mmCIF file of C-alpha atoms in Angstrom:
data_model
loop_
_atom_site.group_PDB
_atom_site.id
_atom_site.type_symbol
_atom_site.label_atom_id
_atom_site.label_comp_id
_atom_site.label_asym_id
_atom_site.label_seq_id
_atom_site.Cartn_x
_atom_site.Cartn_y
_atom_site.Cartn_z
ATOM 1 C CA MET A 1 56.327 -34.237 29.574
ATOM 2 C CA ILE A 2 53.158 -32.734 28.051
ATOM 3 C CA HIS A 3 55.182 -31.564 25.027
ATOM 4 C CA SER A 4 56.397 -35.091 24.227
ATOM 5 C CA ASP A 5 52.896 -36.447 24.858
ATOM 6 C CA ALA A 6 51.395 -33.913 22.418
ATOM 7 C CA VAL A 7 53.946 -34.934 19.788
ATOM 8 C CA ARG A 8 53.118 -38.610 20.386
ATOM 9 C CA ALA A 9 49.345 -38.007 20.307
ATOM 10 C CA LEU A 10 49.526 -36.099 17.034
ATOM 11 C CA ARG A 11 52.057 -38.456 15.468
ATOM 12 C CA ASP A 12 49.987 -41.544 16.360
ATOM 13 C CA TRP A 13 46.646 -40.084 15.260
ATOM 14 C CA SER A 14 45.672 -40.803 11.685
ATOM 15 C CA THR A 15 42.832 -39.459 9.604
ATOM 16 C CA ALA A 16 41.599 -40.132 6.100
ATOM 17 C CA ASP A 17 40.811 -36.415 5.694
ATOM 18 C CA ALA A 18 43.600 -34.608 3.791
ATOM 19 C CA GLY A 19 42.839 -31.236 5.404
ATOM 20 C CA GLN A 20 43.034 -32.703 8.894
ATOM 21 C CA ASP A 21 46.280 -34.473 8.012
ATOM 22 C CA ARG A 22 47.798 -31.181 6.816
ATOM 23 C CA LEU A 23 46.786 -29.558 10.095
ATOM 24 C CA ARG A 24 48.293 -32.485 12.015
ATOM 25 C CA HIS A 25 51.613 -31.946 10.248
ATOM 26 C CA ASP A 26 51.401 -28.182 10.863
ATOM 27 C CA TYR A 27 50.852 -28.823 14.577
ATOM 28 C CA LEU A 28 53.803 -31.231 14.679
ATOM 29 C CA ASP A 29 55.987 -28.627 12.910
ATOM 30 C CA HIS A 30 54.860 -26.041 15.457
ATOM 31 C CA LEU A 31 55.854 -28.328 18.341
ATOM 32 C CA ALA A 32 59.203 -29.122 16.699
ATOM 33 C CA ASP A 33 59.937 -25.395 16.343
ATOM 34 C CA HIS A 34 58.591 -24.338 19.770
ATOM 35 C CA PRO A 35 59.489 -26.195 22.987
ATOM 36 C CA ASP A 36 56.960 -23.831 24.631
ATOM 37 C CA GLY A 37 54.350 -24.477 21.929
ATOM 38 C CA LEU A 38 51.639 -25.597 24.352
ATOM 39 C CA TRP A 39 51.661 -22.496 26.529
ATOM 40 C CA ARG A 40 49.557 -19.360 26.226
ATOM 41 C CA SER A 41 52.780 -17.336 26.238
ATOM 42 C CA CYS A 42 53.892 -18.905 22.930
ATOM 43 C CA LEU A 43 52.996 -16.347 20.290
ATOM 44 C CA PRO A 44 51.685 -15.972 17.714
ATOM 45 C CA ALA A 45 50.296 -19.534 18.082
ATOM 46 C CA HIS A 46 49.934 -22.250 20.703
ATOM 47 C CA ILE A 47 48.302 -25.649 21.156
ATOM 48 C CA THR A 48 45.012 -25.779 23.086
ATOM 49 C CA ALA A 49 42.867 -28.756 24.118
ATOM 50 C CA SER A 50 39.109 -29.170 24.026
ATOM 51 C CA ALA A 51 36.458 -31.849 24.381
ATOM 52 C CA VAL A 52 32.898 -31.999 23.177
ATOM 53 C CA VAL A 53 30.804 -33.533 25.975
ATOM 54 C CA VAL A 54 28.235 -36.025 24.698
ATOM 55 C CA ASP A 55 25.478 -38.160 26.198
ATOM 56 C CA PRO A 56 25.125 -40.881 23.534
ATOM 57 C CA GLN A 57 22.202 -42.607 25.246
ATOM 58 C CA ALA A 58 20.134 -39.417 25.074
ATOM 59 C CA GLY A 59 21.550 -38.323 21.691
ATOM 60 C CA ARG A 60 22.697 -34.965 22.979
ATOM 61 C CA VAL A 61 25.725 -32.721 23.330
ATOM 62 C CA LEU A 62 26.595 -30.229 26.072
ATOM 63 C CA LEU A 63 27.688 -26.819 24.773
ATOM 64 C CA THR A 64 28.911 -23.679 26.488
ATOM 65 C CA LEU A 65 28.032 -20.151 25.427
ATOM 66 C CA HIS A 66 31.548 -18.759 25.257
ATOM 67 C CA PRO A 67 31.849 -15.333 26.930
ATOM 68 C CA LYS A 68 34.588 -13.990 24.641
ATOM 69 C CA VAL A 69 33.229 -15.030 21.252
ATOM 70 C CA GLY A 70 29.503 -15.164 22.045
ATOM 71 C CA ILE A 71 28.723 -18.454 20.316
ATOM 72 C CA TRP A 72 28.005 -22.016 21.486
ATOM 73 C CA LEU A 73 31.153 -24.145 21.559
ATOM 74 C CA GLN A 74 32.628 -27.275 23.070
ATOM 75 C CA THR A 75 34.467 -27.040 26.382
ATOM 76 C CA GLY A 76 38.190 -26.376 26.240
ATOM 77 C CA GLY A 77 41.066 -24.018 26.728
ATOM 78 C CA HIS A 78 44.730 -23.567 27.464
ATOM 79 C CA CYS A 79 47.102 -26.221 28.714
ATOM 80 C CA GLU A 80 48.382 -25.682 32.257
ATOM 81 C CA PRO A 81 51.705 -26.672 33.840
ATOM 82 C CA GLY A 82 50.034 -29.395 35.945
ATOM 83 C CA ASP A 83 48.548 -31.168 32.907
ATOM 84 C CA PRO A 84 50.517 -34.388 32.348
ATOM 85 C CA THR A 85 49.083 -34.989 28.861
ATOM 86 C CA LEU A 86 47.165 -33.179 26.162
ATOM 87 C CA ALA A 87 44.185 -35.490 26.756
ATOM 88 C CA ALA A 88 44.340 -34.702 30.485
ATOM 89 C CA ALA A 89 44.181 -30.978 29.653
ATOM 90 C CA ALA A 90 41.073 -31.559 27.516
ATOM 91 C CA LEU A 91 39.449 -33.667 30.244
ATOM 92 C CA ARG A 92 40.307 -31.093 32.945
ATOM 93 C CA GLU A 93 38.787 -28.293 30.865
ATOM 94 C CA ALA A 94 35.647 -30.346 30.138
ATOM 95 C CA THR A 95 35.205 -31.220 33.814
ATOM 96 C CA GLU A 96 35.805 -27.643 35.007
ATOM 97 C CA GLU A 97 33.517 -26.047 32.447
ATOM 98 C CA SER A 98 30.707 -28.624 32.593
ATOM 99 C CA GLY A 99 30.725 -29.319 36.320
ATOM 100 C CA ILE A 100 30.286 -33.022 35.508
ATOM 101 C CA ALA A 101 32.377 -35.549 37.419
ATOM 102 C CA GLY A 102 33.156 -38.883 35.798
ATOM 103 C CA LEU A 103 33.601 -37.752 32.192
ATOM 104 C CA ALA A 104 35.607 -40.237 30.106
ATOM 105 C CA LEU A 105 37.463 -39.470 26.890
ATOM 106 C CA LEU A 106 36.893 -41.829 23.973
ATOM 107 C CA GLU A 107 39.892 -44.113 23.561
ATOM 108 C CA SER A 108 41.457 -46.396 21.020
ATOM 109 C CA ASP A 109 43.399 -49.315 22.493
ATOM 110 C CA GLY A 110 43.296 -47.633 25.899
ATOM 111 C CA VAL A 111 44.695 -44.304 24.647
ATOM 112 C CA PRO A 112 42.603 -41.150 24.199
ATOM 113 C CA LEU A 113 43.055 -40.015 20.623
ATOM 114 C CA PRO A 114 42.095 -36.701 19.060
ATOM 115 C CA VAL A 115 38.954 -36.641 16.949
ATOM 116 C CA LYS A 116 39.497 -33.378 15.093
ATOM 117 C CA LEU A 117 41.873 -30.432 14.806
ATOM 118 C CA ASP A 118 40.858 -26.794 14.405
ATOM 119 C CA ARG A 119 43.013 -23.718 13.820
ATOM 120 C CA HIS A 120 41.317 -20.428 14.709
ATOM 121 C CA GLN A 121 42.144 -16.834 15.619
ATOM 122 C CA VAL A 122 41.429 -15.465 19.115
ATOM 123 C CA ARG A 123 42.451 -12.684 21.456
ATOM 124 C CA CYS A 124 43.550 -14.632 24.528
ATOM 125 C CA THR A 125 46.121 -12.116 25.769
ATOM 126 C CA GLY A 126 43.837 -9.086 26.099
ATOM 127 C CA LYS A 127 41.832 -6.620 24.029
ATOM 128 C CA ASP A 128 44.788 -4.397 23.200
ATOM 129 C CA ARG A 129 46.949 -7.313 22.028
ATOM 130 C CA PRO A 130 47.067 -8.832 18.543
ATOM 131 C CA GLU A 131 45.132 -11.962 17.722
ATOM 132 C CA ASN A 132 46.764 -15.319 18.396
ATOM 133 C CA THR A 133 46.225 -18.621 16.689
ATOM 134 C CA HIS A 134 44.850 -21.503 18.703
ATOM 135 C CA LEU A 135 45.904 -24.872 17.352
ATOM 136 C CA ASP A 136 43.088 -26.790 19.017
ATOM 137 C CA VAL A 137 43.270 -30.549 19.538
ATOM 138 C CA GLN A 138 39.725 -31.823 20.025
ATOM 139 C CA TYR A 139 38.555 -34.914 21.914
ATOM 140 C CA VAL A 140 35.191 -36.475 22.759
ATOM 141 C CA ALA A 141 34.167 -36.768 26.427
ATOM 142 C CA VAL A 142 31.324 -39.138 27.268
ATOM 143 C CA ALA A 143 29.131 -38.095 30.196
ATOM 144 C CA PRO A 144 27.994 -40.718 32.696
ATOM 145 C CA PRO A 145 24.283 -41.627 32.653
ATOM 146 C CA GLY A 146 22.133 -38.974 34.332
ATOM 147 C CA ALA A 147 24.923 -36.391 34.342
ATOM 148 C CA GLN A 148 23.904 -32.954 35.611
ATOM 149 C CA GLU A 149 25.797 -29.931 34.318
ATOM 150 C CA LEU A 150 26.808 -27.023 36.552
ATOM 151 C CA ILE A 151 27.634 -23.691 34.946
ATOM 152 C CA SER A 152 31.007 -22.148 35.797
ATOM 153 C CA GLU A 153 32.327 -18.592 35.651
ATOM 154 C CA GLU A 154 33.913 -19.498 32.294
ATOM 155 C CA SER A 155 30.513 -19.671 30.545
ATOM 156 C CA LEU A 156 27.613 -17.351 29.919
ATOM 157 C CA ASP A 157 25.360 -20.406 29.669
ATOM 158 C CA LEU A 158 25.651 -24.185 29.532
ATOM 159 C CA ARG A 159 23.023 -26.306 27.816
ATOM 160 C CA TRP A 160 22.316 -29.748 26.342
ATOM 161 C CA PHE A 161 21.287 -29.845 22.665
ATOM 162 C CA ASP A 162 19.974 -32.762 20.625
ATOM 163 C CA TYR A 163 22.486 -33.864 17.998
ATOM 164 C CA ASP A 164 19.996 -32.867 15.300
ATOM 165 C CA ARG A 165 19.092 -29.512 16.873
ATOM 166 C CA LEU A 166 22.305 -27.614 17.378
ATOM 167 C CA PRO A 167 21.896 -23.886 18.023
ATOM 168 C CA GLU A 168 22.117 -21.454 15.133
ATOM 169 C CA LEU A 169 24.647 -19.382 17.072
ATOM 170 C CA THR A 170 27.631 -21.685 16.483
ATOM 171 C CA ASP A 171 30.120 -22.420 13.711
ATOM 172 C CA GLU A 172 30.775 -25.102 11.117
ATOM 173 C CA SER A 173 33.795 -26.390 13.014
ATOM 174 C CA LEU A 174 31.613 -27.294 16.008
ATOM 175 C CA ARG A 175 29.039 -28.915 13.737
ATOM 176 C CA ALA A 176 31.793 -31.092 12.215
ATOM 177 C CA LEU A 177 33.085 -31.996 15.678
ATOM 178 C CA VAL A 178 29.611 -33.022 16.869
ATOM 179 C CA ALA A 179 29.103 -35.087 13.699
ATOM 180 C CA ALA A 180 32.420 -36.885 14.322
ATOM 181 C CA ALA A 181 31.521 -37.490 17.978
ATOM 182 C CA ARG A 182 28.114 -38.830 17.022
ATOM 183 C CA LYS A 183 29.612 -41.204 14.458
ATOM 184 C CA LEU A 184 32.095 -42.541 17.033
ATOM 185 C CA THR A 185 29.515 -43.029 19.802
ATOM 186 C CA ASP A 186 26.542 -44.421 17.818
#
C-alpha cells in the first residue's frame, strides 16, 4: 500500500524546478524497479520521508542535531511497515523526533504533497557497511500554537531557530527546504 501511495504522491507532485523534476523521475524509476524501494533493506538506495517542523506565527523552525551526521536537520527517517502512506511516515517521524502532538502536514486539496526532494549519501546499515543513498521525500509539518518540543533519543539536541537565523552547522539542502516551507506558510 505504501509503495503505491509513494508512486501516486510523486506522480501527482509537480514542480517548476527542473532539478527537482529530474529527481522526481529518478525516484519514480527507483520505485518501478524496486518493489521494496521504501525499505532500509533496499540497497544501494531507498526512499525515506522527512518533515521540517515550522511555527509560522512565530517565524521559526524546529531542527534536530542529528547524532550520526552532527549537523542540524529536519526530522525524518526510514519508512516502517506500519506506515500506510509516505506522508504518514514523515508525520510519524516528525512527531516522534519532536515530541509535539498535533502536527499537521501542509496539504493541497486535502492531500499532503511533498515540498522538496533530496538525494544524499548515508551509512544507515552500520559503520562497516558501504554508504547508501537516501531518496528523501520532504514535507512541511505545522506545529500547533504554543507547541513544546521534547527531545528524543534520536537527537543530540532539538531547538527552535528563527527563519532568518538558521545555525551555521547545517547544509544548503536544509536551507532550501526552510525557504520553501516559509514561502508556503507566509
